[in-house]
Short mmCIF file of C-alpha atoms and ligand atoms in Angstrom, two decimals:
data_model
loop_
_atom_site.label_atom_id
_atom_site.label_comp_id
_atom_site.label_asym_id
_atom_site.label_seq_id
_atom_site.Cartn_x
_atom_site.Cartn_y
_atom_site.Cartn_z
CA MET A 4 -0.06 -0.13 -0.06
CA ALA A 5 1.34 3.25 -0.75
CA ILE A 6 0.73 5.63 2.21
CA ASP A 7 2.34 9.35 3.27
CA ARG A 8 3.56 10.62 5.76
CA PHE A 9 0.04 12.46 6.84
CA GLY A 10 -1.82 8.78 7.05
CA ARG A 11 -2.97 9.39 3.28
CA ILE A 12 -3.52 6.48 1.51
CA ILE A 13 -2.89 7.04 -1.98
CA HIS A 14 -4.43 4.74 -4.44
CA TYR A 15 -5.71 7.31 -7.54
CA LEU A 16 -3.17 7.56 -10.30
CA ARG A 17 -3.60 10.29 -13.26
CA ILE A 18 -1.48 9.73 -16.25
CA SER A 19 -0.86 11.97 -18.64
CA LEU A 20 -0.43 10.01 -22.18
CA THR A 21 1.04 12.98 -24.09
CA ASP A 22 1.41 16.62 -23.42
CA HIS A 23 0.45 17.18 -27.17
CA CYS A 24 -2.79 18.57 -27.74
CA ASN A 25 -4.88 19.89 -30.98
CA LEU A 26 -6.50 22.88 -28.83
CA ARG A 27 -4.30 26.08 -27.04
CA CYS A 28 -6.74 26.86 -24.28
CA ILE A 29 -5.94 30.19 -23.08
CA TYR A 30 -5.63 29.35 -19.12
CA CYS A 31 -3.74 26.16 -20.01
CA MET A 32 -0.73 27.09 -22.55
CA PRO A 33 0.57 29.87 -24.70
CA GLU A 34 -0.13 29.63 -28.46
CA ASP A 35 3.17 29.16 -29.46
CA GLN A 36 3.25 26.20 -27.25
CA THR A 37 6.25 23.30 -28.23
CA PHE A 38 5.59 19.92 -27.11
CA ARG A 39 8.21 17.09 -26.17
CA PRO A 40 9.42 14.82 -28.68
CA ASN A 41 7.87 11.61 -28.76
CA ALA A 42 11.27 9.58 -27.50
CA ASP A 43 10.85 11.61 -24.54
CA LEU A 44 7.38 10.61 -23.60
CA MET A 45 6.67 7.04 -21.92
CA GLN A 46 6.19 4.47 -24.72
CA ASP A 47 3.08 2.34 -24.71
CA ASP A 48 4.84 -0.71 -22.96
CA GLU A 49 6.58 1.74 -20.52
CA ILE A 50 3.16 2.99 -19.56
CA LEU A 51 1.64 -0.58 -19.19
CA LEU A 52 4.49 -1.72 -17.04
CA LEU A 53 4.40 1.25 -14.81
CA ALA A 54 0.51 0.97 -14.62
CA LYS A 55 1.15 -2.54 -13.57
CA LEU A 56 3.52 -1.66 -10.60
CA PHE A 57 1.13 1.17 -9.27
CA ALA A 58 -1.31 -1.62 -9.03
CA SER A 59 0.78 -3.73 -7.42
CA LEU A 60 1.28 -1.27 -4.44
CA GLY A 61 -2.81 -0.51 -4.28
CA PHE A 62 -3.39 1.87 -6.68
CA ASP A 63 -6.83 0.80 -7.92
CA LYS A 64 -8.47 4.04 -10.15
CA ILE A 65 -6.59 5.47 -12.96
CA ARG A 66 -7.30 8.53 -15.33
CA LEU A 67 -6.10 9.30 -18.34
CA THR A 68 -5.08 12.83 -19.40
CA GLY A 69 -3.00 15.17 -21.37
CA GLY A 70 -2.28 17.25 -23.38
CA GLU A 71 -5.23 15.80 -24.95
CA PRO A 72 -4.94 11.44 -24.36
CA THR A 73 -7.02 11.09 -27.45
CA VAL A 74 -4.53 12.44 -29.99
CA ARG A 75 -2.11 9.85 -28.41
CA ALA A 76 -1.16 6.99 -31.09
CA HIS A 77 -2.95 3.65 -29.76
CA VAL A 78 -4.96 5.10 -27.06
CA VAL A 79 -7.45 2.40 -27.28
CA ASP A 80 -4.73 -0.62 -26.76
CA ILE A 81 -3.27 1.66 -23.93
CA VAL A 82 -7.01 1.51 -22.41
CA ARG A 83 -7.41 -1.90 -22.83
CA GLY A 84 -4.04 -2.58 -21.77
CA ILE A 85 -4.53 -0.65 -18.56
CA ALA A 86 -8.34 -1.84 -18.01
CA SER A 87 -7.20 -5.56 -17.95
CA THR A 88 -4.16 -4.94 -15.58
CA PRO A 89 -5.20 -7.03 -12.45
CA GLY A 90 -6.14 -4.89 -9.40
CA ILE A 91 -7.27 -1.94 -11.32
CA ARG A 92 -11.38 -1.61 -11.24
CA ASN A 93 -11.50 2.01 -12.76
CA VAL A 94 -10.09 3.39 -15.73
CA SER A 95 -11.68 6.73 -16.69
CA MET A 96 -10.33 9.88 -18.96
CA THR A 97 -10.26 13.75 -18.91
CA THR A 98 -10.50 14.98 -22.85
CA ASN A 99 -11.60 17.83 -24.37
CA GLY A 100 -14.01 15.88 -26.49
CA LEU A 101 -12.75 16.74 -30.02
CA LEU A 102 -12.15 13.15 -30.90
CA LEU A 103 -14.62 11.42 -28.95
CA SER A 104 -17.37 11.26 -31.98
CA ARG A 105 -14.98 9.03 -33.67
CA LEU A 106 -13.69 7.18 -30.51
CA ALA A 107 -16.29 7.14 -28.03
CA GLY A 108 -17.14 3.61 -28.81
CA GLN A 109 -13.70 1.77 -29.05
CA LEU A 110 -12.57 3.17 -25.74
CA ALA A 111 -15.96 1.78 -24.13
CA GLU A 112 -15.15 -1.10 -25.63
CA ALA A 113 -11.84 -1.22 -24.37
CA GLY A 114 -12.80 -1.25 -21.02
CA LEU A 115 -13.25 3.03 -20.09
CA LYS A 116 -15.37 3.27 -17.47
CA ARG A 117 -16.61 7.23 -18.13
CA VAL A 118 -15.22 10.58 -19.36
CA ASN A 119 -14.86 14.39 -18.33
CA ILE A 120 -14.99 16.14 -21.21
CA SER A 121 -14.35 19.99 -20.81
CA LEU A 122 -16.46 22.24 -22.03
CA ASP A 123 -16.44 26.08 -20.87
CA THR A 124 -19.34 27.88 -22.63
CA LEU A 125 -21.95 26.88 -25.26
CA ASN A 126 -21.32 29.85 -27.32
CA PRO A 127 -19.42 28.81 -30.53
CA ASP A 128 -17.56 32.53 -30.82
CA LYS A 129 -16.50 32.43 -27.15
CA PHE A 130 -15.39 28.74 -27.33
CA LYS A 131 -13.21 29.41 -30.30
CA ARG A 132 -11.82 32.70 -28.43
CA LEU A 133 -11.02 30.24 -25.14
CA THR A 134 -9.39 27.34 -27.39
CA ARG A 135 -7.87 29.54 -29.71
CA TRP A 136 -9.39 27.22 -32.93
CA GLY A 137 -11.64 24.60 -31.29
CA LYS A 138 -15.09 23.99 -32.92
CA LEU A 139 -17.77 23.84 -30.25
CA GLU A 140 -20.00 21.63 -32.30
CA ASP A 141 -17.17 18.81 -32.36
CA VAL A 142 -17.07 18.76 -28.50
CA TRP A 143 -21.06 18.30 -28.36
CA ASN A 144 -21.26 15.57 -30.75
CA GLY A 145 -18.27 14.04 -28.43
CA ILE A 146 -20.64 14.37 -25.60
CA MET A 147 -23.41 12.83 -27.30
CA ALA A 148 -21.35 9.87 -28.33
CA ALA A 149 -19.82 9.21 -25.01
CA GLU A 150 -23.13 9.04 -23.50
CA GLN A 151 -24.38 6.80 -26.33
CA ALA A 152 -21.12 4.83 -25.63
CA GLY A 153 -22.13 4.56 -22.14
CA LEU A 154 -19.23 6.45 -20.89
CA THR A 155 -21.35 7.48 -18.18
CA PRO A 156 -22.24 9.58 -15.67
CA ILE A 157 -20.97 12.40 -18.00
CA LYS A 158 -19.14 14.83 -16.21
CA ILE A 159 -18.41 18.48 -17.80
CA ASN A 160 -15.47 20.35 -16.53
CA ALA A 161 -15.49 24.31 -16.98
CA VAL A 162 -12.73 26.33 -16.17
CA VAL A 163 -13.96 30.00 -15.58
CA VAL A 164 -11.93 32.92 -16.77
CA LYS A 165 -12.89 36.59 -15.81
CA GLY A 166 -13.57 38.44 -19.24
CA TYR A 167 -14.17 35.17 -21.11
CA ASN A 168 -16.79 33.14 -19.86
CA GLU A 169 -17.94 34.46 -16.40
CA SER A 170 -21.37 34.94 -17.78
CA ASP A 171 -21.51 31.36 -19.57
CA VAL A 172 -21.82 29.77 -16.25
CA VAL A 173 -25.86 30.08 -15.89
CA ASP A 174 -26.29 28.53 -19.65
CA LEU A 175 -23.69 25.34 -18.78
CA ALA A 176 -25.29 24.89 -14.91
CA ARG A 177 -28.77 25.12 -16.87
CA LEU A 178 -27.76 21.55 -18.75
CA THR A 179 -28.16 19.76 -15.40
CA LEU A 180 -32.19 20.49 -15.73
CA ASN A 181 -32.23 18.46 -18.63
CA HIS A 182 -29.26 15.93 -18.63
CA PRO A 183 -28.22 13.73 -15.75
CA TRP A 184 -24.60 15.22 -16.00
CA GLN A 185 -22.31 16.73 -13.58
CA VAL A 186 -21.33 20.21 -14.86
CA ARG A 187 -18.45 21.07 -12.73
CA PHE A 188 -17.04 24.74 -12.29
CA ILE A 189 -12.98 24.44 -11.52
CA GLU A 190 -11.19 27.61 -10.43
CA MET A 191 -8.53 28.45 -12.21
CA MET A 192 -5.21 27.63 -11.23
CA PRO A 193 -1.64 28.82 -11.57
CA PHE A 194 1.33 27.15 -13.86
CA ALA A 195 3.91 27.78 -16.04
CA GLY A 196 2.80 29.28 -19.73
CA ALA A 197 0.05 31.27 -18.75
CA THR A 198 0.62 32.53 -15.42
CA ASP A 199 -0.81 36.38 -16.14
CA ILE A 200 -4.26 35.06 -17.12
CA GLN A 201 -4.33 32.14 -14.36
CA THR A 202 -3.28 34.62 -11.56
CA GLY A 203 -5.23 37.66 -12.85
CA GLN A 204 -8.23 36.53 -14.32
CA VAL A 205 -9.79 34.03 -11.25
CA ILE A 206 -13.51 33.70 -10.62
CA THR A 207 -14.02 31.98 -7.41
CA ALA A 208 -16.06 29.19 -6.73
CA THR A 209 -18.60 31.39 -4.46
CA GLU A 210 -18.86 33.91 -6.99
CA ILE A 211 -20.11 31.53 -9.80
CA LEU A 212 -22.44 29.80 -7.60
CA GLU A 213 -23.81 33.27 -6.80
CA ARG A 214 -24.38 34.01 -10.54
CA ILE A 215 -25.96 30.63 -10.62
CA GLU A 216 -28.35 30.93 -8.08
CA ASP A 217 -29.47 34.57 -8.81
CA SER A 218 -30.62 33.50 -12.47
CA LEU A 219 -31.73 30.17 -11.82
CA GLY A 220 -32.72 29.69 -8.00
CA ASP A 221 -31.13 28.22 -4.44
CA MET A 222 -29.51 24.82 -5.34
CA GLU A 223 -29.88 22.18 -2.64
CA VAL A 224 -26.83 20.49 -1.61
CA ALA A 225 -26.44 17.26 -3.06
CA ASN A 226 -24.44 13.74 -2.27
CA GLY A 227 -25.21 14.37 1.26
CA GLY A 228 -22.61 17.32 1.25
CA LYS A 229 -19.76 14.88 0.57
CA LEU A 230 -17.36 15.66 -1.97
CA ASP A 231 -17.33 13.90 -4.91
CA GLY A 232 -13.40 13.42 -5.97
CA GLU A 233 -12.96 16.86 -5.65
CA ALA A 234 -16.21 18.50 -6.31
CA ARG A 235 -19.04 19.81 -3.79
CA LEU A 236 -22.34 18.94 -5.24
CA PHE A 237 -25.17 21.14 -5.80
CA ARG A 238 -28.52 20.40 -7.67
CA LEU A 239 -30.94 22.85 -8.68
CA PRO A 240 -34.81 22.62 -8.33
CA ASN A 241 -35.68 20.04 -10.39
CA GLY A 242 -32.53 19.25 -12.00
CA LYS A 243 -31.64 15.64 -13.24
CA GLY A 244 -27.87 16.12 -12.72
CA ASP A 245 -25.69 18.02 -10.29
CA VAL A 246 -23.51 21.07 -10.47
CA GLY A 247 -19.94 21.03 -8.91
CA PHE A 248 -17.75 23.17 -7.49
CA ILE A 249 -13.94 22.14 -7.48
CA SER A 250 -12.36 25.01 -5.43
CA SER A 251 -8.78 24.06 -5.53
CA VAL A 252 -7.62 27.51 -5.08
CA THR A 253 -10.03 28.97 -2.19
CA ALA A 254 -10.80 25.78 -0.32
CA PRO A 255 -8.65 23.11 -1.28
CA PHE A 256 -9.20 19.60 -0.48
CA CYS A 257 -5.90 18.17 0.48
CA ALA A 258 -7.05 16.58 3.45
CA SER A 259 -8.72 14.02 1.58
CA CYS A 260 -6.45 13.94 -1.51
CA THR A 261 -5.68 10.30 -2.48
CA ARG A 262 -4.08 11.02 -5.78
CA ALA A 263 -0.54 10.93 -7.62
CA ARG A 264 0.18 12.23 -11.09
CA LEU A 265 2.51 10.41 -13.82
CA THR A 266 3.72 13.38 -16.18
CA ALA A 267 3.77 12.21 -19.47
CA ASP A 268 7.88 12.00 -19.54
CA GLY A 269 7.30 9.63 -16.57
CA ARG A 270 7.90 11.61 -13.41
CA LEU A 271 5.82 11.05 -10.10
CA ARG A 272 4.05 14.12 -9.14
CA LEU A 273 3.08 14.16 -5.84
CA CYS A 274 0.86 17.34 -5.76
CA LEU A 275 -0.35 19.13 -8.74
CA LEU A 276 0.35 22.42 -7.38
CA ARG A 277 3.97 21.76 -6.27
CA GLU A 278 6.95 21.44 -8.37
CA LYS A 279 8.18 18.36 -6.34
CA GLU A 280 8.65 15.01 -8.98
CA VAL A 281 10.57 12.14 -8.82
CA ASP A 282 11.78 10.64 -12.14
CA LEU A 283 10.74 7.29 -13.00
CA LEU A 284 11.46 6.74 -16.51
CA THR A 285 14.73 7.07 -16.26
CA PRO A 286 15.75 4.40 -13.88
CA LEU A 287 13.26 2.67 -15.75
CA ARG A 288 15.26 3.08 -19.10
CA GLU A 289 18.83 2.15 -16.84
CA GLY A 290 17.37 -1.31 -16.02
CA ALA A 291 16.21 -0.75 -12.73
CA THR A 292 14.44 -4.03 -11.00
CA LEU A 293 10.72 -3.93 -10.73
CA ASP A 294 11.25 -3.93 -6.69
CA ASP A 295 13.67 -1.02 -7.12
CA LEU A 296 10.93 0.95 -8.71
CA ARG A 297 8.46 0.09 -6.28
CA GLN A 298 10.50 1.46 -3.72
CA ILE A 299 11.08 4.51 -5.51
CA ILE A 300 7.35 5.06 -5.69
CA LEU A 301 6.90 4.08 -1.77
CA ASP A 302 9.63 6.77 -0.87
CA GLY A 303 8.11 9.32 -3.32
CA VAL A 304 4.61 9.12 -2.07
CA TRP A 305 5.83 8.96 1.84
CA GLU A 306 7.13 12.60 0.58
CA LYS A 307 4.03 13.87 -0.95
CA PRO A 308 3.58 17.44 0.26
CA TRP A 309 0.27 18.38 2.50
CA GLY A 310 -1.19 20.63 -0.02
CA HIS A 311 -0.18 23.73 -1.94
CA GLY A 312 1.64 26.99 -1.12
CA LEU A 313 -0.62 29.56 -3.46
CA ALA A 314 -1.92 31.42 -0.22
CA GLU A 315 1.78 32.13 0.52
CA GLY A 316 2.33 32.69 -3.32
CA LEU A 317 4.05 30.13 -4.09
CA ILE A 318 3.44 29.31 -7.83
CA PRO A 319 4.74 25.68 -9.28
CA LEU A 320 6.70 27.32 -12.37
CA ASN A 321 8.23 23.80 -13.70
CA ARG A 322 5.91 22.82 -15.83
CA ALA A 323 2.54 23.90 -18.24
CA MET A 324 -0.62 22.22 -17.01
CA ASN A 325 -0.71 20.16 -20.14
CA GLU A 326 2.38 18.27 -19.43
CA ILE A 327 0.89 17.50 -15.84
CA GLY A 328 -2.46 16.72 -16.74
CA GLY A 329 -5.36 18.19 -14.78
N1 LIG B 24 -6.75 17.82 -22.71
C1 LIG B 24 -7.81 17.40 -21.65
C2 LIG B 24 -9.05 18.45 -21.64
O1 LIG B 24 -9.05 19.75 -21.78
O2 LIG B 24 -9.76 17.86 -20.78
C3 LIG B 24 -7.44 16.95 -20.76
C4 LIG B 24 -6.11 17.69 -19.94
S1 LIG B 24 -6.37 19.30 -19.36
C5 LIG B 24 -5.04 20.00 -18.88
C6 LIG B 24 -7.44 18.75 -17.91
C7 LIG B 24 -8.40 19.89 -17.25
O3 LIG B 24 -7.38 20.74 -16.50
C8 LIG B 24 -8.90 20.14 -18.00
O4 LIG B 24 -10.91 19.95 -17.46
C9 LIG B 24 -8.89 21.91 -17.92
O5 LIG B 24 -9.77 22.53 -18.29
C10 LIG B 24 -8.54 21.71 -16.87
N2 LIG B 24 -7.36 23.02 -17.33
C11 LIG B 24 -6.37 23.45 -17.74
N3 LIG B 24 -5.71 24.25 -17.38
C12 LIG B 24 -6.22 24.80 -15.84
C13 LIG B 24 -6.04 25.94 -15.02
N4 LIG B 24 -4.95 26.69 -15.26
N5 LIG B 24 -6.67 25.74 -13.60
C14 LIG B 24 -7.37 24.75 -13.66
N6 LIG B 24 -8.20 24.10 -14.29
C15 LIG B 24 -7.69 23.86 -15.58
FE1 LIG B 25 -5.47 21.17 -24.60
FE2 LIG B 25 -6.58 20.37 -22.44
FE3 LIG B 25 -4.70 22.11 -22.21
FE4 LIG B 25 -7.21 22.86 -23.47
S1 LIG B 25 -7.22 22.27 -21.38
S2 LIG B 25 -5.04 23.37 -24.32
S3 LIG B 25 -7.83 20.90 -24.56
S4 LIG B 25 -4.43 20.23 -22.52
#
């Protein structure tokens, strides 16, 4: 079992399959972002071997992310390999949804359980402005394909950026009236690459909640007030789905954190918002034994930082968001 020095059992791994992406969201990366050469990224067999190692240490839940995980070659085979790894009971994915109308069925058949799809506005022009060139219709078709393929319950992730989409939160929340989806609003977090926007244009979860309730009425607490992952859940009057708030900046959920991340270049990142990482890929390529690698993982997890240091002005600047995976 992987346990940290604060007694938290860490059993949820987010794997970034690639830092590459088919969008350039303004809150994630600069327009001229360059990506790592493929040789620097974990290869398919390396991902599967590391997944097996983590599973042998009690990790039972995997989320694939990026960059955009669906642009990774052989993504369906990677999903199949991870989903069939003994000990792994849940494989999910966070995606921008652009390629899901083509891939959703294959991914579900390969063992993917569900998807979180990023969608920050229902206005096509604003969508283009936020993603720099994305077509909203493609994402919508992707959501429909995911639902049809049974990748449910669908969760929609919306990042809210002052001056771009703060007024769109009402239309997004309204989706939960007719769809059994969870629409989650994420407070923008700061990293390298887009730090000015990320620090200067934050809208807090409280502000978003007030906007929604002003337009759509008071919401009830859902899920018995318990966090669903990192989201606090509410329900609109007569809603079929839930409205979630992920307030990592203003109300972090570090005490209940059970997760670690594997970056696309094979570093174990212990906290999304701390620079601390442990290299797994280099020792793997240099011939470390499986037992050596297990020990490196256990030692790394033990040193997992308690939480982030945003309140003290500590911004992790060693990577952009797309390299870590959200
Ligand atoms: N490309 C996929 C996508 O967009 O869903 C997966 C990777 S993306 C980095 C994972 C999640 O992080 C997305 O929901 C995205 O909206 C969110 N995200 C990106 N930059 C962020 C930031 N600065 N603060 C908070 N969330 C962010
Ligand atoms: Fe790509 Fe996702 Fe980052 Fe947008 S948030 S640029 S889709 S990795």
